[in-house]
Amino acid sequence: MSDAHDIVLIPGDGIGPEVTGAVVKVLDRAGAPLEYHRRVAGLAAIDAGKDVMPGETLDAVRQYKVALKGPCTTPVGKGFTSVNVQLRQKLNLYAAIRPVRSLEGVPTRYDHVDLVIVRENTEGLYSGVENEIIPGVVTTLKVATTEGTRRIAERAFRYVEKRGRQKLTVFHKANIMKITDGLFIDSVQAVHDERHPDVPVEMMIIDAGCMKLVQDPTKFDVLVMENFYGDVVSDLAAGLVGGLGVVPGANIGDEDAVFEAVHGSAPDIAGKGVANPLALLMSAVMMLNHLHETTGDGRCREAAAKIKHGYNAALADGQKTRDLGGDLGTLAFADAVIERLS
Ligand code: NAI
C-alpha cells in the first residue's frame, strides 16, 4: 500500500505477540491503511541478541511518529529497568490517556462508567533513581518539575475541552508529600487559572478519591495524576468495567504517540491463545483516530468506526473471551469482530 500510514509495530512479550497478531488481522480486514514496520523491545529484543530497548526501535518511532505496542515484561525486584518506562521517558511520551468505559454485554457492578485517566508518564516516583544509602536503608527519588507538571495539566485541560467533558479531578497526596505533590496541584491550579478558567476542577486526596471511585465511578469524568498513582488507579478503574482485557491506552508526547493496552504481558496465560485482544484493539482504534486527527485521512476514521461497531456488536452478541466469562480464544474473538465489521 503506497498511500498507507507507516507505523511501528512492537509485538512485545508474553501475550503480546498473540494479541498483536489478532489486532493486525482485524485492522487489515477493516481496511485500515497501515504499513507496519516491526521492531522489538523487552525480552523479545534480548532473545534477538539486542539491547532491551534497542536504539533502532526508538529511532523507528521517532521516524514514523506512531507505534502500536504489545506489553513488555519487566523482571520483579532485579534485572533490567522497565522497557515501558524507558520508552516513555526517552520519547518524552509524557501523557498516558486511558479511557475506561462500560461495555454492553460486559455486566459489572456499575453501568454507565465513562471516565478517562490522564497519567503523567515521565516523572514522579518512576524516575528510576534508587539508591542504597547504607546497608538496610534504601530510597527512591520522586521527581516533579514545573515543566512536567504544567504540561500534563495543560494536556488534561485540553482533553476536557476538546472532548466536551465536564470536569477535571486531580488525585494527589499533597497533605503528606507537600513539595512534590504540592507542585503538582499548584501547577494544575495555575494552568487552570491562566488558560482554562471555565473547566471545573476538583482536588482530591488520592486515598479518599479511590474510595469514592469504587463507591460510584459514574461521579468521575477526567482524572489527572502523577505517574505511580496513574499506574495503580488505571488497573483499579479497569476492574470497574470488566478488567484489564478491556482498557486501552495512548502514550502521547508533543512529537510521537505509542498506543498500548493498560495490561501487561500476562505470563500466567501467555502462549495459551486465551488472552483478550480487545484492549489492544481499542488502543488501535485510538491510534486510527489519532491518525485521522493528525493527517485528515478519512479512511482511518472509517476503519476505526467499523472496528468499534464490530467489537461492540460481538460483545452484545455474547461473543467473549474467558476473562469476560466467555469461552472464545484470542483469534476466535478477533474473527467474531471481523464478522461484524460494518
Ligand atoms: P498483567 O496485566 O500482565 O496481568 C494481570 C492479570 O490480568 C493476570 O491474571 C493476567 O492474566 C490478566 N490479564 C492481563 N491482560 C489480559 C488480557 N488481555 N486478557 C486476559 N487476561 C489478561 O500484570 P502483571 O502480572 O502485574 O505483570 C506481568 C508483566 O507485565 C510484568 O513483567 C510487568 O512489568 C509487565 N507489564 C507491562 C506493561 C506494559 O508493557 N505496558 C504494563 C503492565 C505490566
mmCIF file of C-alpha atoms and ligand atoms in Angstrom:
data_model
loop_
_atom_site.group_PDB
_atom_site.id
_atom_site.type_symbol
_atom_site.label_atom_id
_atom_site.label_comp_id
_atom_site.label_asym_id
_atom_site.label_seq_id
_atom_site.Cartn_x
_atom_site.Cartn_y
_atom_site.Cartn_z
ATOM 1 C CA MET A 1 0.000 0.000 0.000
ATOM 2 C CA SER A 2 1.858 3.082 -1.143
ATOM 3 C CA ASP A 3 -0.534 5.621 0.371
ATOM 4 C CA ALA A 4 -0.647 3.829 3.712
ATOM 5 C CA HIS A 5 0.486 5.329 7.011
ATOM 6 C CA ASP A 6 3.790 3.974 8.296
ATOM 7 C CA ILE A 7 3.520 2.753 11.855
ATOM 8 C CA VAL A 8 5.903 0.857 14.095
ATOM 9 C CA LEU A 9 4.566 -2.461 15.423
ATOM 10 C CA ILE A 10 6.164 -3.740 18.630
ATOM 11 C CA PRO A 11 4.605 -7.149 19.439
ATOM 12 C CA GLY A 12 6.135 -7.281 22.945
ATOM 13 C CA ASP A 13 6.399 -10.242 25.303
ATOM 14 C CA GLY A 14 4.101 -12.852 26.876
ATOM 15 C CA ILE A 15 0.614 -12.457 25.394
ATOM 16 C CA GLY A 16 1.918 -9.526 23.296
ATOM 17 C CA PRO A 17 2.524 -11.426 20.035
ATOM 18 C CA GLU A 18 -0.838 -13.217 20.375
ATOM 19 C CA VAL A 19 -2.889 -10.072 20.880
ATOM 20 C CA THR A 20 -0.982 -8.008 18.302
ATOM 21 C CA GLY A 21 -1.445 -10.799 15.728
ATOM 22 C CA ALA A 22 -5.205 -10.796 16.339
ATOM 23 C CA VAL A 23 -5.385 -6.997 16.211
ATOM 24 C CA VAL A 24 -3.434 -6.733 12.948
ATOM 25 C CA LYS A 25 -5.832 -9.266 11.426
ATOM 26 C CA VAL A 26 -8.827 -7.093 12.402
ATOM 27 C CA LEU A 27 -7.099 -3.902 11.212
ATOM 28 C CA ASP A 28 -6.385 -5.472 7.835
ATOM 29 C CA ARG A 29 -9.935 -6.739 7.401
ATOM 30 C CA ALA A 30 -11.311 -3.322 8.374
ATOM 31 C CA GLY A 31 -9.258 -1.716 5.602
ATOM 32 C CA ALA A 32 -7.032 0.328 7.917
ATOM 33 C CA PRO A 33 -4.478 1.992 5.623
ATOM 34 C CA LEU A 34 -1.376 0.988 7.559
ATOM 35 C CA GLU A 35 2.125 -0.147 6.642
ATOM 36 C CA TYR A 36 3.728 -1.979 9.567
ATOM 37 C CA HIS A 37 7.396 -1.691 10.499
ATOM 38 C CA ARG A 38 8.074 -4.442 13.036
ATOM 39 C CA ARG A 39 10.569 -3.720 15.816
ATOM 40 C CA VAL A 40 11.438 -5.481 19.053
ATOM 41 C CA ALA A 41 11.732 -4.369 22.675
ATOM 42 C CA GLY A 42 11.950 -6.132 26.036
ATOM 43 C CA LEU A 43 12.608 -9.858 26.355
ATOM 44 C CA ALA A 44 11.985 -10.255 22.622
ATOM 45 C CA ALA A 45 14.883 -7.860 21.979
ATOM 46 C CA ILE A 46 17.175 -9.729 24.378
ATOM 47 C CA ASP A 47 16.243 -13.014 22.664
ATOM 48 C CA ALA A 48 17.195 -11.408 19.339
ATOM 49 C CA GLY A 49 20.621 -10.535 20.788
ATOM 50 C CA LYS A 50 19.879 -6.835 21.097
ATOM 51 C CA ASP A 51 19.689 -4.289 23.882
ATOM 52 C CA VAL A 52 16.487 -4.495 25.933
ATOM 53 C CA MET A 53 15.376 -1.157 24.482
ATOM 54 C CA PRO A 54 17.138 -1.077 21.110
ATOM 55 C CA GLY A 55 18.072 2.312 19.693
ATOM 56 C CA GLU A 56 16.710 1.205 16.315
ATOM 57 C CA THR A 57 13.250 0.715 17.845
ATOM 58 C CA LEU A 58 13.326 4.206 19.370
ATOM 59 C CA ASP A 59 14.610 5.642 16.075
ATOM 60 C CA ALA A 60 11.797 3.955 14.154
ATOM 61 C CA VAL A 61 9.180 5.514 16.449
ATOM 62 C CA ARG A 62 10.899 8.900 16.042
ATOM 63 C CA GLN A 63 10.869 8.425 12.279
ATOM 64 C CA TYR A 64 7.277 7.230 11.825
ATOM 65 C CA LYS A 65 5.804 9.098 14.839
ATOM 66 C CA VAL A 66 3.216 6.428 15.650
ATOM 67 C CA ALA A 67 3.532 2.949 17.159
ATOM 68 C CA LEU A 68 1.247 0.134 18.238
ATOM 69 C CA LYS A 69 2.833 -1.785 21.075
ATOM 70 C CA GLY A 70 2.153 -5.026 22.904
ATOM 71 C CA PRO A 71 3.131 -5.348 26.581
ATOM 72 C CA CYS A 72 6.757 -5.887 27.600
ATOM 73 C CA THR A 73 7.825 -7.928 30.615
ATOM 74 C CA THR A 74 9.879 -6.306 33.389
ATOM 75 C CA PRO A 75 11.541 -8.592 35.947
ATOM 76 C CA VAL A 76 10.427 -8.007 39.538
ATOM 77 C CA GLY A 77 12.998 -6.795 42.065
ATOM 78 C CA LYS A 78 16.103 -7.288 39.912
ATOM 79 C CA GLY A 79 17.211 -7.331 36.280
ATOM 80 C CA PHE A 80 16.792 -4.637 33.647
ATOM 81 C CA THR A 81 14.805 -1.437 34.196
ATOM 82 C CA SER A 82 11.342 -1.259 32.688
ATOM 83 C CA VAL A 83 11.278 -1.068 28.906
ATOM 84 C CA ASN A 84 7.967 0.733 29.129
ATOM 85 C CA VAL A 85 9.281 3.423 31.463
ATOM 86 C CA GLN A 86 12.386 3.822 29.264
ATOM 87 C CA LEU A 87 10.330 4.146 26.098
ATOM 88 C CA ARG A 88 8.062 6.774 27.631
ATOM 89 C CA GLN A 89 10.958 8.750 29.093
ATOM 90 C CA LYS A 90 13.250 8.575 26.034
ATOM 91 C CA LEU A 91 10.496 9.592 23.619
ATOM 92 C CA ASN A 92 9.040 12.101 26.065
ATOM 93 C CA LEU A 93 5.605 10.491 25.857
ATOM 94 C CA TYR A 94 4.520 12.446 28.876
ATOM 95 C CA ALA A 95 0.766 11.805 28.822
ATOM 96 C CA ALA A 96 -0.925 8.419 29.146
ATOM 97 C CA ILE A 97 -4.569 8.737 28.124
ATOM 98 C CA ARG A 98 -6.666 5.811 29.329
ATOM 99 C CA PRO A 99 -10.407 5.760 28.678
ATOM 100 C CA VAL A 100 -12.363 3.460 30.990
ATOM 101 C CA ARG A 101 -15.889 2.754 29.768
ATOM 102 C CA SER A 102 -18.714 0.328 30.490
ATOM 103 C CA LEU A 103 -19.417 -2.015 27.589
ATOM 104 C CA GLU A 104 -22.735 -3.521 26.591
ATOM 105 C CA GLY A 105 -22.545 -7.264 27.098
ATOM 106 C CA VAL A 106 -19.950 -6.945 29.879
ATOM 107 C CA PRO A 107 -22.018 -6.768 33.058
ATOM 108 C CA THR A 108 -20.276 -5.186 36.041
ATOM 109 C CA ARG A 109 -21.366 -3.650 39.328
ATOM 110 C CA TYR A 110 -21.843 -0.235 37.659
ATOM 111 C CA ASP A 111 -23.411 0.756 34.340
ATOM 112 C CA HIS A 112 -22.511 3.951 32.512
ATOM 113 C CA VAL A 113 -18.921 4.276 33.695
ATOM 114 C CA ASP A 114 -17.216 6.728 31.356
ATOM 115 C CA LEU A 115 -14.048 8.181 32.760
ATOM 116 C CA VAL A 116 -10.613 8.985 31.407
ATOM 117 C CA ILE A 117 -7.373 8.738 33.337
ATOM 118 C CA VAL A 118 -4.626 11.144 32.288
ATOM 119 C CA ARG A 119 -1.442 9.793 33.845
ATOM 120 C CA GLU A 120 1.831 11.742 33.946
ATOM 121 C CA ASN A 121 4.180 9.318 32.277
ATOM 122 C CA THR A 122 7.772 10.518 32.667
ATOM 123 C CA GLU A 123 8.485 11.620 36.247
ATOM 124 C CA GLY A 124 7.035 11.141 39.754
ATOM 125 C CA LEU A 125 8.044 8.008 41.642
ATOM 126 C CA TYR A 126 9.084 6.281 38.407
ATOM 127 C CA SER A 127 12.187 8.431 37.963
ATOM 128 C CA GLY A 128 14.164 5.184 38.187
ATOM 129 C CA VAL A 129 16.592 6.797 40.631
ATOM 130 C CA GLU A 130 17.003 4.353 43.508
ATOM 131 C CA ASN A 131 19.887 4.156 45.952
ATOM 132 C CA GLU A 132 21.153 2.189 48.861
ATOM 133 C CA ILE A 133 22.290 4.936 51.237
ATOM 134 C CA ILE A 134 23.810 2.497 53.730
ATOM 135 C CA PRO A 135 23.108 -1.227 54.114
ATOM 136 C CA GLY A 136 19.493 -1.548 55.196
ATOM 137 C CA VAL A 137 18.487 1.952 54.076
ATOM 138 C CA VAL A 138 17.262 2.427 50.513
ATOM 139 C CA THR A 139 15.499 5.305 48.763
ATOM 140 C CA THR A 140 13.555 6.054 45.601
ATOM 141 C CA LEU A 141 13.556 9.584 44.287
ATOM 142 C CA LYS A 142 10.198 11.135 43.470
ATOM 143 C CA VAL A 143 10.665 13.870 40.875
ATOM 144 C CA ALA A 144 8.252 16.639 39.998
ATOM 145 C CA THR A 145 9.205 19.564 37.790
ATOM 146 C CA THR A 146 7.336 22.734 36.980
ATOM 147 C CA GLU A 147 7.636 21.920 33.285
ATOM 148 C CA GLY A 148 6.454 18.315 33.691
ATOM 149 C CA THR A 149 3.518 19.113 35.942
ATOM 150 C CA ARG A 150 2.344 22.082 33.863
ATOM 151 C CA ARG A 151 2.460 20.209 30.583
ATOM 152 C CA ILE A 152 0.408 17.272 31.906
ATOM 153 C CA ALA A 153 -2.084 19.734 33.378
ATOM 154 C CA GLU A 154 -2.317 21.530 30.028
ATOM 155 C CA ARG A 155 -2.843 18.203 28.241
ATOM 156 C CA ALA A 156 -5.607 17.198 30.683
ATOM 157 C CA PHE A 157 -7.459 20.516 30.425
ATOM 158 C CA ARG A 158 -7.225 20.438 26.633
ATOM 159 C CA TYR A 159 -8.632 16.898 26.648
ATOM 160 C CA VAL A 160 -11.615 18.054 28.735
ATOM 161 C CA GLU A 161 -12.288 20.986 26.401
ATOM 162 C CA LYS A 162 -11.740 19.207 23.103
ATOM 163 C CA ARG A 163 -13.889 16.218 24.012
ATOM 164 C CA GLY A 164 -16.630 18.262 25.650
ATOM 165 C CA ARG A 165 -16.086 16.601 29.017
ATOM 166 C CA GLN A 166 -17.471 18.078 32.227
ATOM 167 C CA LYS A 167 -14.691 18.389 34.788
ATOM 168 C CA LEU A 168 -11.157 17.505 35.801
ATOM 169 C CA THR A 169 -10.386 15.751 39.090
ATOM 170 C CA VAL A 170 -6.829 15.749 40.453
ATOM 171 C CA PHE A 171 -5.748 12.810 42.637
ATOM 172 C CA HIS A 172 -2.844 13.795 44.894
ATOM 173 C CA LYS A 173 -1.254 13.322 48.297
ATOM 174 C CA ALA A 174 -0.069 16.870 48.890
ATOM 175 C CA ASN A 175 -1.047 16.649 52.551
ATOM 176 C CA ILE A 176 1.946 14.333 53.046
ATOM 177 C CA MET A 177 4.207 14.997 50.040
ATOM 178 C CA LYS A 178 3.839 18.725 50.390
ATOM 179 C CA ILE A 179 6.603 19.724 47.981
ATOM 180 C CA THR A 180 6.283 17.222 45.106
ATOM 181 C CA ASP A 181 2.516 16.707 45.081
ATOM 182 C CA GLY A 182 2.203 20.307 46.253
ATOM 183 C CA LEU A 183 3.882 21.374 42.998
ATOM 184 C CA PHE A 184 1.573 19.057 41.045
ATOM 185 C CA ILE A 185 -1.622 20.628 42.393
ATOM 186 C CA ASP A 186 -0.194 24.169 42.228
ATOM 187 C CA SER A 187 0.657 23.627 38.552
ATOM 188 C CA VAL A 188 -2.816 22.282 37.772
ATOM 189 C CA GLN A 189 -4.374 25.256 39.548
ATOM 190 C CA ALA A 190 -2.083 27.748 37.756
ATOM 191 C CA VAL A 191 -2.745 26.237 34.317
ATOM 192 C CA HIS A 192 -6.455 26.304 35.128
ATOM 193 C CA ASP A 193 -6.443 29.941 36.222
ATOM 194 C CA GLU A 194 -4.230 31.144 33.355
ATOM 195 C CA ARG A 195 -5.549 29.150 30.431
ATOM 196 C CA HIS A 196 -8.671 27.107 31.217
ATOM 197 C CA PRO A 197 -10.682 29.020 33.822
ATOM 198 C CA ASP A 198 -14.005 27.643 32.573
ATOM 199 C CA VAL A 199 -13.170 23.980 33.228
ATOM 200 C CA PRO A 200 -14.417 22.885 36.666
ATOM 201 C CA VAL A 201 -11.501 21.379 38.588
ATOM 202 C CA GLU A 202 -11.584 19.477 41.882
ATOM 203 C CA MET A 203 -8.636 18.409 44.034
ATOM 204 C CA MET A 204 -8.988 15.107 45.869
ATOM 205 C CA ILE A 205 -6.602 13.342 48.241
ATOM 206 C CA ILE A 206 -5.965 10.044 46.489
ATOM 207 C CA ASP A 207 -6.949 7.660 49.281
ATOM 208 C CA ALA A 208 -10.376 9.232 49.680
ATOM 209 C CA GLY A 209 -10.556 9.526 45.887
ATOM 210 C CA CYS A 210 -10.084 5.758 45.475
ATOM 211 C CA MET A 211 -12.832 5.098 47.993
ATOM 212 C CA LYS A 212 -15.180 7.416 46.072
ATOM 213 C CA LEU A 213 -14.134 5.837 42.770
ATOM 214 C CA VAL A 214 -15.164 2.342 43.837
ATOM 215 C CA GLN A 215 -18.317 3.625 45.560
ATOM 216 C CA ASP A 216 -19.585 5.379 42.449
ATOM 217 C CA PRO A 217 -17.298 5.728 39.414
ATOM 218 C CA THR A 218 -20.037 7.498 37.455
ATOM 219 C CA LYS A 219 -19.344 10.622 39.545
ATOM 220 C CA PHE A 220 -15.942 10.966 37.843
ATOM 221 C CA ASP A 221 -15.119 12.306 34.405
ATOM 222 C CA VAL A 222 -11.471 13.117 33.555
ATOM 223 C CA LEU A 223 -8.819 12.433 36.200
ATOM 224 C CA VAL A 224 -5.204 13.596 36.188
ATOM 225 C CA MET A 225 -2.434 12.339 38.461
ATOM 226 C CA GLU A 226 1.281 11.613 38.732
ATOM 227 C CA ASN A 227 2.907 8.512 37.296
ATOM 228 C CA PHE A 228 2.672 5.958 40.113
ATOM 229 C CA TYR A 229 -0.867 6.916 41.148
ATOM 230 C CA GLY A 230 -1.931 6.740 37.498
ATOM 231 C CA ASP A 231 -0.457 3.259 37.142
ATOM 232 C CA VAL A 232 -2.356 1.910 40.137
ATOM 233 C CA VAL A 233 -5.625 3.774 39.583
ATOM 234 C CA SER A 234 -5.720 2.621 35.921
ATOM 235 C CA ASP A 235 -5.857 -1.033 36.986
ATOM 236 C CA LEU A 236 -8.346 -0.234 39.738
ATOM 237 C CA ALA A 237 -10.571 1.534 37.204
ATOM 238 C CA ALA A 238 -10.180 -1.357 34.738
ATOM 239 C CA GLY A 239 -11.662 -3.588 37.420
ATOM 240 C CA LEU A 240 -14.801 -1.426 37.388
ATOM 241 C CA VAL A 241 -15.602 -2.149 33.737
ATOM 242 C CA GLY A 242 -14.598 -5.792 33.248
ATOM 243 C CA GLY A 243 -10.854 -5.950 33.841
ATOM 244 C CA LEU A 244 -7.581 -5.414 32.043
ATOM 245 C CA GLY A 245 -8.837 -7.028 28.860
ATOM 246 C CA VAL A 246 -10.984 -4.007 28.032
ATOM 247 C CA VAL A 247 -8.958 -0.882 28.842
ATOM 248 C CA PRO A 248 -6.891 0.754 26.102
ATOM 249 C CA GLY A 249 -4.309 3.497 26.237
ATOM 250 C CA ALA A 250 -2.224 6.016 24.372
ATOM 251 C CA ASN A 251 1.164 7.400 25.392
ATOM 252 C CA ILE A 252 1.381 10.822 23.815
ATOM 253 C CA GLY A 253 4.152 13.395 23.564
ATOM 254 C CA ASP A 254 4.489 16.545 21.503
ATOM 255 C CA GLU A 255 6.123 14.574 18.676
ATOM 256 C CA ASP A 256 5.306 10.874 18.924
ATOM 257 C CA ALA A 257 2.499 8.590 20.080
ATOM 258 C CA VAL A 258 2.648 4.953 21.201
ATOM 259 C CA PHE A 259 -0.642 3.104 21.589
ATOM 260 C CA GLU A 260 -0.808 0.174 24.004
ATOM 261 C CA ALA A 261 -3.244 -1.522 26.356
ATOM 262 C CA VAL A 262 -3.063 -0.880 30.097
ATOM 263 C CA HIS A 263 -2.421 -4.568 30.793
ATOM 264 C CA GLY A 264 0.941 -6.289 30.995
ATOM 265 C CA SER A 265 2.387 -9.390 29.362
ATOM 266 C CA ALA A 266 0.203 -11.735 31.494
ATOM 267 C CA PRO A 267 2.766 -14.555 31.854
ATOM 268 C CA ASP A 268 0.117 -16.717 33.576
ATOM 269 C CA ILE A 269 -1.835 -17.111 30.322
ATOM 270 C CA ALA A 270 0.867 -16.467 27.692
ATOM 271 C CA GLY A 271 1.066 -18.932 24.823
ATOM 272 C CA LYS A 272 -2.368 -20.424 25.528
ATOM 273 C CA GLY A 273 -4.295 -18.427 22.918
ATOM 274 C CA VAL A 274 -6.833 -17.228 25.501
ATOM 275 C CA ALA A 275 -5.811 -13.583 26.071
ATOM 276 C CA ASN A 276 -8.369 -10.925 25.305
ATOM 277 C CA PRO A 277 -7.148 -8.828 22.349
ATOM 278 C CA LEU A 278 -9.828 -6.194 22.911
ATOM 279 C CA ALA A 279 -7.770 -3.749 24.985
ATOM 280 C CA LEU A 280 -5.105 -3.614 22.275
ATOM 281 C CA LEU A 281 -7.788 -3.464 19.579
ATOM 282 C CA MET A 282 -9.337 -0.466 21.337
ATOM 283 C CA SER A 283 -5.851 1.080 21.520
ATOM 284 C CA ALA A 284 -5.582 0.548 17.760
ATOM 285 C CA VAL A 285 -8.893 2.388 17.336
ATOM 286 C CA MET A 286 -7.421 5.283 19.343
ATOM 287 C CA MET A 287 -4.412 5.147 17.010
ATOM 288 C CA LEU A 288 -6.611 5.315 13.912
ATOM 289 C CA ASN A 289 -8.491 8.288 15.346
ATOM 290 C CA HIS A 290 -5.149 9.948 16.131
ATOM 291 C CA LEU A 291 -4.003 9.352 12.543
ATOM 292 C CA HIS A 292 -7.254 10.860 11.294
ATOM 293 C CA GLU A 293 -6.775 13.905 13.524
ATOM 294 C CA THR A 294 -3.144 14.424 12.535
ATOM 295 C CA THR A 295 -3.370 13.630 8.797
ATOM 296 C CA GLY A 296 -7.035 14.237 7.954
ATOM 297 C CA ASP A 297 -7.243 10.795 6.318
ATOM 298 C CA GLY A 298 -10.923 9.807 6.477
ATOM 299 C CA ARG A 299 -10.059 6.131 5.816
ATOM 300 C CA CYS A 300 -8.606 5.933 9.313
ATOM 301 C CA ARG A 301 -11.795 7.280 10.876
ATOM 302 C CA GLU A 302 -13.871 4.855 8.798
ATOM 303 C CA ALA A 303 -11.768 1.859 9.818
ATOM 304 C CA ALA A 304 -11.934 2.964 13.469
ATOM 305 C CA ALA A 305 -15.720 3.234 13.336
ATOM 306 C CA LYS A 306 -16.039 -0.189 11.674
ATOM 307 C CA ILE A 307 -13.896 -1.860 14.315
ATOM 308 C CA LYS A 308 -15.713 -0.146 17.159
ATOM 309 C CA HIS A 309 -19.021 -1.312 15.731
ATOM 310 C CA GLY A 310 -17.551 -4.793 15.297
ATOM 311 C CA TYR A 311 -16.396 -5.279 18.866
ATOM 312 C CA ASN A 312 -19.499 -3.689 20.403
ATOM 313 C CA ALA A 313 -21.717 -5.977 18.302
ATOM 314 C CA ALA A 314 -19.611 -9.028 19.159
ATOM 315 C CA LEU A 315 -19.845 -8.333 22.894
ATOM 316 C CA ALA A 316 -23.565 -7.579 22.704
ATOM 317 C CA ASP A 317 -23.996 -10.972 20.976
ATOM 318 C CA GLY A 318 -22.228 -12.672 23.877
ATOM 319 C CA GLN A 319 -19.014 -13.323 21.931
ATOM 320 C CA LYS A 320 -16.421 -13.048 24.694
ATOM 321 C CA THR A 321 -13.051 -14.286 25.819
ATOM 322 C CA ARG A 322 -12.527 -16.188 29.057
ATOM 323 C CA ASP A 323 -11.668 -13.144 31.209
ATOM 324 C CA LEU A 324 -15.150 -11.760 30.446
ATOM 325 C CA GLY A 325 -16.929 -15.021 31.215
ATOM 326 C CA GLY A 326 -16.980 -16.339 27.635
ATOM 327 C CA ASP A 327 -15.142 -19.210 26.026
ATOM 328 C CA LEU A 328 -13.586 -17.731 22.889
ATOM 329 C CA GLY A 329 -9.869 -17.774 22.314
ATOM 330 C CA THR A 330 -7.874 -14.745 21.152
ATOM 331 C CA LEU A 331 -8.234 -15.393 17.429
ATOM 332 C CA ALA A 332 -11.837 -16.581 17.678
ATOM 333 C CA PHE A 333 -12.773 -13.271 19.287
ATOM 334 C CA ALA A 334 -10.942 -11.392 16.526
ATOM 335 C CA ASP A 335 -12.942 -13.424 13.979
ATOM 336 C CA ALA A 336 -16.190 -12.578 15.797
ATOM 337 C CA VAL A 337 -15.287 -8.894 15.456
ATOM 338 C CA ILE A 338 -14.372 -9.333 11.780
ATOM 339 C CA GLU A 339 -17.767 -10.951 11.083
ATOM 340 C CA ARG A 340 -19.426 -7.824 12.474
ATOM 341 C CA LEU A 341 -17.362 -5.081 10.841
ATOM 342 C CA SER A 342 -19.643 -2.607 9.128
HETATM 343 P P1 NAI B 1 -0.750 -8.155 33.804
HETATM 344 O O1 NAI B 1 -1.575 -7.010 33.342
HETATM 345 O O2 NAI B 1 0.154 -8.754 32.804
HETATM 346 O O3 NAI B 1 -1.717 -9.315 34.351
HETATM 347 C C1 NAI B 1 -2.572 -9.148 35.468
HETATM 348 C C2 NAI B 1 -3.715 -10.184 35.374
HETATM 349 O O4 NAI B 1 -4.604 -9.777 34.328
HETATM 350 C C3 NAI B 1 -3.231 -11.579 35.027
HETATM 351 O O5 NAI B 1 -4.017 -12.503 35.719
HETATM 352 C C4 NAI B 1 -3.471 -11.684 33.549
HETATM 353 O O6 NAI B 1 -3.710 -12.975 33.074
HETATM 354 C C5 NAI B 1 -4.697 -10.805 33.355
HETATM 355 N N1 NAI B 1 -4.696 -10.172 32.029
HETATM 356 C C6 NAI B 1 -3.933 -9.139 31.622
HETATM 357 N N2 NAI B 1 -4.184 -8.852 30.350
HETATM 358 C C7 NAI B 1 -5.118 -9.712 29.925
HETATM 359 C C8 NAI B 1 -5.768 -9.904 28.681
HETATM 360 N N3 NAI B 1 -5.507 -9.156 27.615
HETATM 361 N N4 NAI B 1 -6.670 -10.905 28.592
HETATM 362 C C9 NAI B 1 -6.968 -11.678 29.649
HETATM 363 N N5 NAI B 1 -6.382 -11.542 30.853
HETATM 364 C C10 NAI B 1 -5.463 -10.552 30.989
HETATM 365 O O7 NAI B 1 0.039 -7.627 35.071
HETATM 366 P P2 NAI B 1 1.255 -8.292 35.895
HETATM 367 O O8 NAI B 1 1.037 -9.742 36.070
HETATM 368 O O9 NAI B 1 1.356 -7.415 37.061
HETATM 369 O O10 NAI B 1 2.545 -8.047 35.008
HETATM 370 C C11 NAI B 1 3.111 -9.022 34.130
HETATM 371 C C12 NAI B 1 4.251 -8.388 33.383
HETATM 372 O O11 NAI B 1 3.776 -7.342 32.526
HETATM 373 C C13 NAI B 1 5.312 -7.739 34.293
HETATM 374 O O12 NAI B 1 6.577 -8.071 33.770
HETATM 375 C C14 NAI B 1 5.048 -6.264 34.152
HETATM 376 O O13 NAI B 1 6.183 -5.491 34.360
HETATM 377 C C15 NAI B 1 4.559 -6.174 32.722
HETATM 378 N N6 NAI B 1 3.708 -5.018 32.440
HETATM 379 C C16 NAI B 1 3.892 -4.402 31.236
HETATM 380 C C17 NAI B 1 3.094 -3.348 30.880
HETATM 381 C C18 NAI B 1 3.310 -2.731 29.535
HETATM 382 O O14 NAI B 1 4.055 -3.271 28.712
HETATM 383 N N7 NAI B 1 2.705 -1.604 29.245
HETATM 384 C C19 NAI B 1 2.039 -2.845 31.762
HETATM 385 C C20 NAI B 1 1.883 -3.602 32.970
HETATM 386 C C21 NAI B 1 2.715 -4.645 33.308
#
